[in-house]
Amino acid sequence: MEVATMSDQLPAGVERRAFDGVERLATRGDPVYGEPTDGEWRAWDPTRSKLGAMFELGMETGLEGDDTVLYLGAASGTTVSHVADFAGPTYAVEFAPRPARDLLSAAQSRPRLFSLLADARKPETYAHVVEADVDAIVQDVATRGQARVALENRRFLADDGRLLLAVKARSEDVTSDPDDVFADVETELEAGYEILERRRLDEYHTDHLGVVARPK
């Protein structure tokens, strides 16, 4: 039986390429946050991207090139710009006006990236824009109630879709042990999702958990 390599988990359009002699994840697109470039390729920094960290750690995200993606917590576009480099229509939800302006700038050269100034806790406010049955929800929302956000947005996910969730323990409860916080979030998630894989992201992001799940 052939053993899968880490590269086998990468979607089409994401490659490992050398930048200054160091092999790094990369996508094709205009630079957004001062990342190294090599021609049309731009390095994907996993220390600034929870999804990038999940790729680096070999998690099986199920993402494929040309997938339709709903990205919750897009901020200034660091990660979602990489996603839009290889994915299909990518809906980027950000609540704060200042990073949303930077997100708009990242979207200018990416016709498949749609910026939405909205609150991920209130999916009804963008339900008229986001198409039904998206292939993946990528969530990186630093707020209390991260499981509830994922459950509220489950309505957009295809039956065979994936939730790629980065749980920030300190956003849920700064006083509790992160493992206890993660356990509580996972228990709540199970009301609407089956968890396929979980992994601490501490190598790149302290007190974060990466979760891959599918809708029940």
mmCIF file with all atom_site columns, C-alpha atoms in Angstrom:
data_model
loop_
_atom_site.group_PDB
_atom_site.id
_atom_site.type_symbol
_atom_site.label_atom_id
_atom_site.label_alt_id
_atom_site.label_comp_id
_atom_site.label_asym_id
_atom_site.label_entity_id
_atom_site.label_seq_id
_atom_site.pdbx_PDB_ins_code
_atom_site.Cartn_x
_atom_site.Cartn_y
_atom_site.Cartn_z
_atom_site.occupancy
_atom_site.B_iso_or_equiv
_atom_site.pdbx_formal_charge
_atom_site.auth_seq_id
_atom_site.auth_comp_id
_atom_site.auth_asym_id
_atom_site.auth_atom_id
_atom_site.pdbx_PDB_model_num
ATOM 1   C CA . MET A 1 1   ? 0.000   0.000  0.000  1.00 0.00 ? 1   MET A CA 1
ATOM 2   C CA . GLU A 1 2   ? 1.341   3.426  -0.925 1.00 0.00 ? 2   GLU A CA 1
ATOM 3   C CA . VAL A 1 3   ? 1.968   5.659  2.063  1.00 0.00 ? 3   VAL A CA 1
ATOM 4   C CA . ALA A 1 4   ? 0.607   9.185  1.696  1.00 0.00 ? 4   ALA A CA 1
ATOM 5   C CA . THR A 1 5   ? 3.137   11.956 2.017  1.00 0.00 ? 5   THR A CA 1
ATOM 6   C CA . MET A 1 6   ? 2.442   15.369 3.493  1.00 0.00 ? 6   MET A CA 1
ATOM 7   C CA . SER A 1 7   ? 2.314   16.812 -0.022 1.00 0.00 ? 7   SER A CA 1
ATOM 8   C CA . ASP A 1 8   ? -0.520  14.400 -0.828 1.00 0.00 ? 8   ASP A CA 1
ATOM 9   C CA . GLN A 1 9   ? -2.716  16.378 1.598  1.00 0.00 ? 9   GLN A CA 1
ATOM 10  C CA . LEU A 1 10  ? -2.278  19.651 -0.256 1.00 0.00 ? 10  LEU A CA 1
ATOM 11  C CA . PRO A 1 11  ? -4.999  20.831 -2.647 1.00 0.00 ? 11  PRO A CA 1
ATOM 12  C CA . ALA A 1 12  ? -4.199  21.565 -6.267 1.00 0.00 ? 12  ALA A CA 1
ATOM 13  C CA . GLY A 1 13  ? -2.726  25.038 -6.464 1.00 0.00 ? 13  GLY A CA 1
ATOM 14  C CA . VAL A 1 14  ? -0.785  24.721 -3.202 1.00 0.00 ? 14  VAL A CA 1
ATOM 15  C CA . GLU A 1 15  ? 2.811   23.561 -3.575 1.00 0.00 ? 15  GLU A CA 1
ATOM 16  C CA . ARG A 1 16  ? 6.041   23.344 -1.651 1.00 0.00 ? 16  ARG A CA 1
ATOM 17  C CA . ARG A 1 17  ? 8.632   25.595 -3.233 1.00 0.00 ? 17  ARG A CA 1
ATOM 18  C CA . ALA A 1 18  ? 12.037  26.919 -2.233 1.00 0.00 ? 18  ALA A CA 1
ATOM 19  C CA . PHE A 1 19  ? 12.351  30.513 -1.023 1.00 0.00 ? 19  PHE A CA 1
ATOM 20  C CA . ASP A 1 20  ? 15.920  31.534 -0.189 1.00 0.00 ? 20  ASP A CA 1
ATOM 21  C CA . GLY A 1 21  ? 16.814  27.856 -0.019 1.00 0.00 ? 21  GLY A CA 1
ATOM 22  C CA . VAL A 1 22  ? 14.007  26.938 2.387  1.00 0.00 ? 22  VAL A CA 1
ATOM 23  C CA . GLU A 1 23  ? 11.066  24.808 1.236  1.00 0.00 ? 23  GLU A CA 1
ATOM 24  C CA . ARG A 1 24  ? 7.776   26.432 2.127  1.00 0.00 ? 24  ARG A CA 1
ATOM 25  C CA . LEU A 1 25  ? 4.108   26.249 1.247  1.00 0.00 ? 25  LEU A CA 1
ATOM 26  C CA . ALA A 1 26  ? 3.197   28.558 -1.611 1.00 0.00 ? 26  ALA A CA 1
ATOM 27  C CA . THR A 1 27  ? 0.328   29.704 -3.815 1.00 0.00 ? 27  THR A CA 1
ATOM 28  C CA . ARG A 1 28  ? 0.227   31.773 -7.001 1.00 0.00 ? 28  ARG A CA 1
ATOM 29  C CA . GLY A 1 29  ? -0.930  35.329 -6.462 1.00 0.00 ? 29  GLY A CA 1
ATOM 30  C CA . ASP A 1 30  ? -0.031  38.908 -5.639 1.00 0.00 ? 30  ASP A CA 1
ATOM 31  C CA . PRO A 1 31  ? 1.680   39.356 -2.236 1.00 0.00 ? 31  PRO A CA 1
ATOM 32  C CA . VAL A 1 32  ? -0.504  40.621 0.589  1.00 0.00 ? 32  VAL A CA 1
ATOM 33  C CA . TYR A 1 33  ? 1.450   40.794 3.849  1.00 0.00 ? 33  TYR A CA 1
ATOM 34  C CA . GLY A 1 34  ? 5.093   41.183 2.881  1.00 0.00 ? 34  GLY A CA 1
ATOM 35  C CA . GLU A 1 35  ? 5.649   37.468 2.346  1.00 0.00 ? 35  GLU A CA 1
ATOM 36  C CA . PRO A 1 36  ? 8.605   36.279 0.202  1.00 0.00 ? 36  PRO A CA 1
ATOM 37  C CA . THR A 1 37  ? 7.889   35.784 -3.478 1.00 0.00 ? 37  THR A CA 1
ATOM 38  C CA . ASP A 1 38  ? 9.487   33.906 -6.356 1.00 0.00 ? 38  ASP A CA 1
ATOM 39  C CA . GLY A 1 39  ? 8.013   34.958 -9.669 1.00 0.00 ? 39  GLY A CA 1
ATOM 40  C CA . GLU A 1 40  ? 4.262   34.396 -9.472 1.00 0.00 ? 40  GLU A CA 1
ATOM 41  C CA . TRP A 1 41  ? 4.559   32.293 -6.306 1.00 0.00 ? 41  TRP A CA 1
ATOM 42  C CA . ARG A 1 42  ? 4.166   33.669 -2.775 1.00 0.00 ? 42  ARG A CA 1
ATOM 43  C CA . ALA A 1 43  ? 5.197   31.912 0.427  1.00 0.00 ? 43  ALA A CA 1
ATOM 44  C CA . TRP A 1 44  ? 2.458   30.924 2.870  1.00 0.00 ? 44  TRP A CA 1
ATOM 45  C CA . ASP A 1 45  ? 3.589   31.670 6.423  1.00 0.00 ? 45  ASP A CA 1
ATOM 46  C CA . PRO A 1 46  ? 2.111   29.107 8.873  1.00 0.00 ? 46  PRO A CA 1
ATOM 47  C CA . THR A 1 47  ? 2.974   31.314 11.856 1.00 0.00 ? 47  THR A CA 1
ATOM 48  C CA . ARG A 1 48  ? 0.491   33.865 10.512 1.00 0.00 ? 48  ARG A CA 1
ATOM 49  C CA . SER A 1 49  ? -2.127  31.399 9.283  1.00 0.00 ? 49  SER A CA 1
ATOM 50  C CA . LYS A 1 50  ? -3.965  28.678 11.219 1.00 0.00 ? 50  LYS A CA 1
ATOM 51  C CA . LEU A 1 51  ? -4.940  26.929 7.988  1.00 0.00 ? 51  LEU A CA 1
ATOM 52  C CA . GLY A 1 52  ? -1.329  27.110 6.827  1.00 0.00 ? 52  GLY A CA 1
ATOM 53  C CA . ALA A 1 53  ? -0.307  25.498 10.122 1.00 0.00 ? 53  ALA A CA 1
ATOM 54  C CA . MET A 1 54  ? -2.856  22.716 9.574  1.00 0.00 ? 54  MET A CA 1
ATOM 55  C CA . PHE A 1 55  ? -1.310  22.038 6.158  1.00 0.00 ? 55  PHE A CA 1
ATOM 56  C CA . GLU A 1 56  ? 2.223   22.089 7.580  1.00 0.00 ? 56  GLU A CA 1
ATOM 57  C CA . LEU A 1 57  ? 1.221   19.587 10.259 1.00 0.00 ? 57  LEU A CA 1
ATOM 58  C CA . GLY A 1 58  ? -0.206  17.231 7.659  1.00 0.00 ? 58  GLY A CA 1
ATOM 59  C CA . MET A 1 59  ? -3.863  17.437 8.669  1.00 0.00 ? 59  MET A CA 1
ATOM 60  C CA . GLU A 1 60  ? -6.277  16.009 6.099  1.00 0.00 ? 60  GLU A CA 1
ATOM 61  C CA . THR A 1 61  ? -8.394  19.069 5.421  1.00 0.00 ? 61  THR A CA 1
ATOM 62  C CA . GLY A 1 62  ? -10.206 17.626 2.417  1.00 0.00 ? 62  GLY A CA 1
ATOM 63  C CA . LEU A 1 63  ? -9.756  20.945 0.597  1.00 0.00 ? 63  LEU A CA 1
ATOM 64  C CA . GLU A 1 64  ? -9.418  20.687 -3.161 1.00 0.00 ? 64  GLU A CA 1
ATOM 65  C CA . GLY A 1 65  ? -8.619  23.189 -5.867 1.00 0.00 ? 65  GLY A CA 1
ATOM 66  C CA . ASP A 1 66  ? -11.693 25.078 -7.092 1.00 0.00 ? 66  ASP A CA 1
ATOM 67  C CA . ASP A 1 67  ? -13.699 24.307 -3.919 1.00 0.00 ? 67  ASP A CA 1
ATOM 68  C CA . THR A 1 68  ? -16.263 26.912 -2.915 1.00 0.00 ? 68  THR A CA 1
ATOM 69  C CA . VAL A 1 69  ? -15.231 28.296 0.469  1.00 0.00 ? 69  VAL A CA 1
ATOM 70  C CA . LEU A 1 70  ? -16.876 30.349 3.200  1.00 0.00 ? 70  LEU A CA 1
ATOM 71  C CA . TYR A 1 71  ? -14.134 31.938 5.301  1.00 0.00 ? 71  TYR A CA 1
ATOM 72  C CA . LEU A 1 72  ? -15.193 33.253 8.711  1.00 0.00 ? 72  LEU A CA 1
ATOM 73  C CA . GLY A 1 73  ? -12.874 35.735 10.387 1.00 0.00 ? 73  GLY A CA 1
ATOM 74  C CA . ALA A 1 74  ? -10.983 36.855 7.303  1.00 0.00 ? 74  ALA A CA 1
ATOM 75  C CA . ALA A 1 75  ? -9.296  39.822 9.054  1.00 0.00 ? 75  ALA A CA 1
ATOM 76  C CA . SER A 1 76  ? -7.000  41.681 6.641  1.00 0.00 ? 76  SER A CA 1
ATOM 77  C CA . GLY A 1 77  ? -6.804  38.777 4.194  1.00 0.00 ? 77  GLY A CA 1
ATOM 78  C CA . THR A 1 78  ? -3.570  37.018 5.179  1.00 0.00 ? 78  THR A CA 1
ATOM 79  C CA . THR A 1 79  ? -4.956  33.477 4.912  1.00 0.00 ? 79  THR A CA 1
ATOM 80  C CA . VAL A 1 80  ? -8.066  33.954 2.822  1.00 0.00 ? 80  VAL A CA 1
ATOM 81  C CA . SER A 1 81  ? -5.970  35.496 0.040  1.00 0.00 ? 81  SER A CA 1
ATOM 82  C CA . HIS A 1 82  ? -4.010  32.234 -0.176 1.00 0.00 ? 82  HIS A CA 1
ATOM 83  C CA . VAL A 1 83  ? -7.285  30.291 -0.222 1.00 0.00 ? 83  VAL A CA 1
ATOM 84  C CA . ALA A 1 84  ? -8.628  32.451 -3.045 1.00 0.00 ? 84  ALA A CA 1
ATOM 85  C CA . ASP A 1 85  ? -5.407  31.827 -4.984 1.00 0.00 ? 85  ASP A CA 1
ATOM 86  C CA . PHE A 1 86  ? -6.356  28.158 -5.466 1.00 0.00 ? 86  PHE A CA 1
ATOM 87  C CA . ALA A 1 87  ? -10.029 27.778 -4.546 1.00 0.00 ? 87  ALA A CA 1
ATOM 88  C CA . GLY A 1 88  ? -13.206 28.632 -6.399 1.00 0.00 ? 88  GLY A CA 1
ATOM 89  C CA . PRO A 1 89  ? -15.597 31.326 -5.157 1.00 0.00 ? 89  PRO A CA 1
ATOM 90  C CA . THR A 1 90  ? -14.347 32.380 -1.718 1.00 0.00 ? 90  THR A CA 1
ATOM 91  C CA . TYR A 1 91  ? -16.651 34.370 0.564  1.00 0.00 ? 91  TYR A CA 1
ATOM 92  C CA . ALA A 1 92  ? -14.640 36.256 3.189  1.00 0.00 ? 92  ALA A CA 1
ATOM 93  C CA . VAL A 1 93  ? -16.562 37.444 6.266  1.00 0.00 ? 93  VAL A CA 1
ATOM 94  C CA . GLU A 1 94  ? -14.947 40.099 8.492  1.00 0.00 ? 94  GLU A CA 1
ATOM 95  C CA . PHE A 1 95  ? -16.655 42.219 11.118 1.00 0.00 ? 95  PHE A CA 1
ATOM 96  C CA . ALA A 1 96  ? -14.072 44.930 11.891 1.00 0.00 ? 96  ALA A CA 1
ATOM 97  C CA . PRO A 1 97  ? -13.994 47.823 9.385  1.00 0.00 ? 97  PRO A CA 1
ATOM 98  C CA . ARG A 1 98  ? -10.231 48.495 9.541  1.00 0.00 ? 98  ARG A CA 1
ATOM 99  C CA . PRO A 1 99  ? -9.021  44.993 8.522  1.00 0.00 ? 99  PRO A CA 1
ATOM 100 C CA . ALA A 1 100 ? -11.947 44.774 6.109  1.00 0.00 ? 100 ALA A CA 1
ATOM 101 C CA . ARG A 1 101 ? -10.405 47.652 4.157  1.00 0.00 ? 101 ARG A CA 1
ATOM 102 C CA . ASP A 1 102 ? -7.173  45.688 3.799  1.00 0.00 ? 102 ASP A CA 1
ATOM 103 C CA . LEU A 1 103 ? -9.237  42.665 2.783  1.00 0.00 ? 103 LEU A CA 1
ATOM 104 C CA . LEU A 1 104 ? -10.788 44.687 -0.025 1.00 0.00 ? 104 LEU A CA 1
ATOM 105 C CA . SER A 1 105 ? -7.305  45.554 -1.242 1.00 0.00 ? 105 SER A CA 1
ATOM 106 C CA . ALA A 1 106 ? -6.319  41.865 -1.305 1.00 0.00 ? 106 ALA A CA 1
ATOM 107 C CA . ALA A 1 107 ? -9.479  41.103 -3.280 1.00 0.00 ? 107 ALA A CA 1
ATOM 108 C CA . GLN A 1 108 ? -8.726  43.593 -6.052 1.00 0.00 ? 108 GLN A CA 1
ATOM 109 C CA . SER A 1 109 ? -6.475  41.143 -7.924 1.00 0.00 ? 109 SER A CA 1
ATOM 110 C CA . ARG A 1 110 ? -8.557  38.096 -6.961 1.00 0.00 ? 110 ARG A CA 1
ATOM 111 C CA . PRO A 1 111 ? -11.870 37.987 -8.844 1.00 0.00 ? 111 PRO A CA 1
ATOM 112 C CA . ARG A 1 112 ? -12.988 34.890 -6.924 1.00 0.00 ? 112 ARG A CA 1
ATOM 113 C CA . LEU A 1 113 ? -12.605 36.582 -3.517 1.00 0.00 ? 113 LEU A CA 1
ATOM 114 C CA . PHE A 1 114 ? -15.769 38.266 -2.261 1.00 0.00 ? 114 PHE A CA 1
ATOM 115 C CA . SER A 1 115 ? -15.359 40.486 0.814  1.00 0.00 ? 115 SER A CA 1
ATOM 116 C CA . LEU A 1 116 ? -18.295 40.737 3.212  1.00 0.00 ? 116 LEU A CA 1
ATOM 117 C CA . LEU A 1 117 ? -18.359 43.248 6.072  1.00 0.00 ? 117 LEU A CA 1
ATOM 118 C CA . ALA A 1 118 ? -20.516 41.181 8.404  1.00 0.00 ? 118 ALA A CA 1
ATOM 119 C CA . ASP A 1 119 ? -20.619 39.389 11.757 1.00 0.00 ? 119 ASP A CA 1
ATOM 120 C CA . ALA A 1 120 ? -19.968 35.636 11.537 1.00 0.00 ? 120 ALA A CA 1
ATOM 121 C CA . ARG A 1 121 ? -22.233 35.203 14.567 1.00 0.00 ? 121 ARG A CA 1
ATOM 122 C CA . LYS A 1 122 ? -25.151 36.467 12.443 1.00 0.00 ? 122 LYS A CA 1
ATOM 123 C CA . PRO A 1 123 ? -25.160 34.398 9.223  1.00 0.00 ? 123 PRO A CA 1
ATOM 124 C CA . GLU A 1 124 ? -28.625 35.635 8.332  1.00 0.00 ? 124 GLU A CA 1
ATOM 125 C CA . THR A 1 125 ? -27.024 38.983 7.433  1.00 0.00 ? 125 THR A CA 1
ATOM 126 C CA . TYR A 1 126 ? -25.065 37.441 4.528  1.00 0.00 ? 126 TYR A CA 1
ATOM 127 C CA . ALA A 1 127 ? -27.247 34.448 3.646  1.00 0.00 ? 127 ALA A CA 1
ATOM 128 C CA . HIS A 1 128 ? -28.521 36.338 0.602  1.00 0.00 ? 128 HIS A CA 1
ATOM 129 C CA . VAL A 1 129 ? -24.980 36.541 -0.785 1.00 0.00 ? 129 VAL A CA 1
ATOM 130 C CA . VAL A 1 130 ? -23.314 33.234 0.071  1.00 0.00 ? 130 VAL A CA 1
ATOM 131 C CA . GLU A 1 131 ? -24.331 30.388 -2.189 1.00 0.00 ? 131 GLU A CA 1
ATOM 132 C CA . ALA A 1 132 ? -25.748 27.231 -0.667 1.00 0.00 ? 132 ALA A CA 1
ATOM 133 C CA . ASP A 1 133 ? -23.745 24.005 -0.371 1.00 0.00 ? 133 ASP A CA 1
ATOM 134 C CA . VAL A 1 134 ? -20.235 25.407 -0.057 1.00 0.00 ? 134 VAL A CA 1
ATOM 135 C CA . ASP A 1 135 ? -17.505 22.773 -0.051 1.00 0.00 ? 135 ASP A CA 1
ATOM 136 C CA . ALA A 1 136 ? -15.697 24.099 3.010  1.00 0.00 ? 136 ALA A CA 1
ATOM 137 C CA . ILE A 1 137 ? -16.079 26.485 5.899  1.00 0.00 ? 137 ILE A CA 1
ATOM 138 C CA . VAL A 1 138 ? -12.776 27.803 7.210  1.00 0.00 ? 138 VAL A CA 1
ATOM 139 C CA . GLN A 1 139 ? -13.248 29.456 10.596 1.00 0.00 ? 139 GLN A CA 1
ATOM 140 C CA . ASP A 1 140 ? -10.737 31.573 12.506 1.00 0.00 ? 140 ASP A CA 1
ATOM 141 C CA . VAL A 1 141 ? -12.910 33.783 14.685 1.00 0.00 ? 141 VAL A CA 1
ATOM 142 C CA . ALA A 1 142 ? -11.382 35.050 17.923 1.00 0.00 ? 142 ALA A CA 1
ATOM 143 C CA . THR A 1 143 ? -14.542 35.296 19.993 1.00 0.00 ? 143 THR A CA 1
ATOM 144 C CA . ARG A 1 144 ? -16.318 33.464 22.769 1.00 0.00 ? 144 ARG A CA 1
ATOM 145 C CA . GLY A 1 145 ? -18.723 30.867 21.407 1.00 0.00 ? 145 GLY A CA 1
ATOM 146 C CA . GLN A 1 146 ? -16.612 29.560 18.547 1.00 0.00 ? 146 GLN A CA 1
ATOM 147 C CA . ALA A 1 147 ? -18.553 26.287 18.386 1.00 0.00 ? 147 ALA A CA 1
ATOM 148 C CA . ARG A 1 148 ? -21.822 28.218 18.197 1.00 0.00 ? 148 ARG A CA 1
ATOM 149 C CA . VAL A 1 149 ? -20.488 30.214 15.229 1.00 0.00 ? 149 VAL A CA 1
ATOM 150 C CA . ALA A 1 150 ? -19.652 26.960 13.441 1.00 0.00 ? 150 ALA A CA 1
ATOM 151 C CA . LEU A 1 151 ? -23.080 25.526 14.190 1.00 0.00 ? 151 LEU A CA 1
ATOM 152 C CA . GLU A 1 152 ? -24.908 28.666 13.030 1.00 0.00 ? 152 GLU A CA 1
ATOM 153 C CA . ASN A 1 153 ? -23.007 28.647 9.727  1.00 0.00 ? 153 ASN A CA 1
ATOM 154 C CA . ARG A 1 154 ? -23.515 24.929 9.122  1.00 0.00 ? 154 ARG A CA 1
ATOM 155 C CA . ARG A 1 155 ? -26.557 25.893 7.002  1.00 0.00 ? 155 ARG A CA 1
ATOM 156 C CA . PHE A 1 156 ? -24.211 26.862 4.160  1.00 0.00 ? 156 PHE A CA 1
ATOM 157 C CA . LEU A 1 157 ? -22.188 23.640 4.109  1.00 0.00 ? 157 LEU A CA 1
ATOM 158 C CA . ALA A 1 158 ? -22.782 20.835 1.616  1.00 0.00 ? 158 ALA A CA 1
ATOM 159 C CA . ASP A 1 159 ? -23.662 17.433 3.061  1.00 0.00 ? 159 ASP A CA 1
ATOM 160 C CA . ASP A 1 160 ? -20.193 16.155 2.129  1.00 0.00 ? 160 ASP A CA 1
ATOM 161 C CA . GLY A 1 161 ? -18.441 19.419 2.984  1.00 0.00 ? 161 GLY A CA 1
ATOM 162 C CA . ARG A 1 162 ? -15.806 20.111 5.632  1.00 0.00 ? 162 ARG A CA 1
ATOM 163 C CA . LEU A 1 163 ? -15.452 22.467 8.570  1.00 0.00 ? 163 LEU A CA 1
ATOM 164 C CA . LEU A 1 164 ? -11.851 23.559 9.130  1.00 0.00 ? 164 LEU A CA 1
ATOM 165 C CA . LEU A 1 165 ? -11.899 25.232 12.518 1.00 0.00 ? 165 LEU A CA 1
ATOM 166 C CA . ALA A 1 166 ? -9.105  26.908 14.462 1.00 0.00 ? 166 ALA A CA 1
ATOM 167 C CA . VAL A 1 167 ? -10.134 27.134 18.123 1.00 0.00 ? 167 VAL A CA 1
ATOM 168 C CA . LYS A 1 168 ? -8.411  29.858 20.147 1.00 0.00 ? 168 LYS A CA 1
ATOM 169 C CA . ALA A 1 169 ? -8.593  28.813 23.801 1.00 0.00 ? 169 ALA A CA 1
ATOM 170 C CA . ARG A 1 170 ? -7.922  32.280 25.215 1.00 0.00 ? 170 ARG A CA 1
ATOM 171 C CA . SER A 1 171 ? -10.855 33.742 23.294 1.00 0.00 ? 171 SER A CA 1
ATOM 172 C CA . GLU A 1 172 ? -13.198 31.278 24.978 1.00 0.00 ? 172 GLU A CA 1
ATOM 173 C CA . ASP A 1 173 ? -11.852 31.490 28.536 1.00 0.00 ? 173 ASP A CA 1
ATOM 174 C CA . VAL A 1 174 ? -8.543  33.082 29.468 1.00 0.00 ? 174 VAL A CA 1
ATOM 175 C CA . THR A 1 175 ? -8.538  31.474 32.926 1.00 0.00 ? 175 THR A CA 1
ATOM 176 C CA . SER A 1 176 ? -9.228  27.815 32.031 1.00 0.00 ? 176 SER A CA 1
ATOM 177 C CA . ASP A 1 177 ? -6.792  25.136 30.927 1.00 0.00 ? 177 ASP A CA 1
ATOM 178 C CA . PRO A 1 178 ? -6.761  25.085 27.102 1.00 0.00 ? 178 PRO A CA 1
ATOM 179 C CA . ASP A 1 179 ? -7.378  21.330 27.016 1.00 0.00 ? 179 ASP A CA 1
ATOM 180 C CA . ASP A 1 180 ? -10.578 21.811 29.020 1.00 0.00 ? 180 ASP A CA 1
ATOM 181 C CA . VAL A 1 181 ? -11.662 24.604 26.679 1.00 0.00 ? 181 VAL A CA 1
ATOM 182 C CA . PHE A 1 182 ? -11.001 22.450 23.615 1.00 0.00 ? 182 PHE A CA 1
ATOM 183 C CA . ALA A 1 183 ? -12.974 19.553 25.110 1.00 0.00 ? 183 ALA A CA 1
ATOM 184 C CA . ASP A 1 184 ? -15.956 21.825 25.768 1.00 0.00 ? 184 ASP A CA 1
ATOM 185 C CA . VAL A 1 185 ? -15.855 23.250 22.233 1.00 0.00 ? 185 VAL A CA 1
ATOM 186 C CA . GLU A 1 186 ? -15.687 19.774 20.705 1.00 0.00 ? 186 GLU A CA 1
ATOM 187 C CA . THR A 1 187 ? -18.616 18.572 22.815 1.00 0.00 ? 187 THR A CA 1
ATOM 188 C CA . GLU A 1 188 ? -20.717 21.506 21.636 1.00 0.00 ? 188 GLU A CA 1
ATOM 189 C CA . LEU A 1 189 ? -19.660 20.975 18.013 1.00 0.00 ? 189 LEU A CA 1
ATOM 190 C CA . GLU A 1 190 ? -20.961 17.412 18.129 1.00 0.00 ? 190 GLU A CA 1
ATOM 191 C CA . ALA A 1 191 ? -24.514 18.775 18.077 1.00 0.00 ? 191 ALA A CA 1
ATOM 192 C CA . GLY A 1 192 ? -24.065 19.319 14.341 1.00 0.00 ? 192 GLY A CA 1
ATOM 193 C CA . TYR A 1 193 ? -20.707 17.908 13.268 1.00 0.00 ? 193 TYR A CA 1
ATOM 194 C CA . GLU A 1 194 ? -18.720 14.703 13.286 1.00 0.00 ? 194 GLU A CA 1
ATOM 195 C CA . ILE A 1 195 ? -15.108 15.434 14.216 1.00 0.00 ? 195 ILE A CA 1
ATOM 196 C CA . LEU A 1 196 ? -12.701 13.692 11.850 1.00 0.00 ? 196 LEU A CA 1
ATOM 197 C CA . GLU A 1 197 ? -9.378  15.006 13.095 1.00 0.00 ? 197 GLU A CA 1
ATOM 198 C CA . ARG A 1 198 ? -8.057  17.280 15.810 1.00 0.00 ? 198 ARG A CA 1
ATOM 199 C CA . ARG A 1 199 ? -4.538  18.538 16.441 1.00 0.00 ? 199 ARG A CA 1
ATOM 200 C CA . ARG A 1 200 ? -2.897  21.135 18.620 1.00 0.00 ? 200 ARG A CA 1
ATOM 201 C CA . LEU A 1 201 ? -1.307  23.913 16.577 1.00 0.00 ? 201 LEU A CA 1
ATOM 202 C CA . ASP A 1 202 ? 1.134   25.027 19.290 1.00 0.00 ? 202 ASP A CA 1
ATOM 203 C CA . GLU A 1 203 ? 4.160   24.568 17.046 1.00 0.00 ? 203 GLU A CA 1
ATOM 204 C CA . TYR A 1 204 ? 2.891   27.614 15.160 1.00 0.00 ? 204 TYR A CA 1
ATOM 205 C CA . HIS A 1 205 ? 0.088   29.085 17.314 1.00 0.00 ? 205 HIS A CA 1
ATOM 206 C CA . THR A 1 206 ? 0.080   28.788 21.094 1.00 0.00 ? 206 THR A CA 1
ATOM 207 C CA . ASP A 1 207 ? -3.102  27.455 22.719 1.00 0.00 ? 207 ASP A CA 1
ATOM 208 C CA . HIS A 1 208 ? -4.865  26.770 19.417 1.00 0.00 ? 208 HIS A CA 1
ATOM 209 C CA . LEU A 1 209 ? -6.563  23.587 18.230 1.00 0.00 ? 209 LEU A CA 1
ATOM 210 C CA . GLY A 1 210 ? -7.132  22.633 14.620 1.00 0.00 ? 210 GLY A CA 1
ATOM 211 C CA . VAL A 1 211 ? -10.332 20.668 13.947 1.00 0.00 ? 211 VAL A CA 1
ATOM 212 C CA . VAL A 1 212 ? -11.546 18.983 10.773 1.00 0.00 ? 212 VAL A CA 1
ATOM 213 C CA . ALA A 1 213 ? -15.222 18.002 10.869 1.00 0.00 ? 213 ALA A CA 1
ATOM 214 C CA . ARG A 1 214 ? -18.115 17.189 8.591  1.00 0.00 ? 214 ARG A CA 1
ATOM 215 C CA . PRO A 1 215 ? -21.812 17.891 9.062  1.00 0.00 ? 215 PRO A CA 1
ATOM 216 C CA . LYS A 1 216 ? -23.997 15.208 10.607 1.00 0.00 ? 216 LYS A CA 1
#
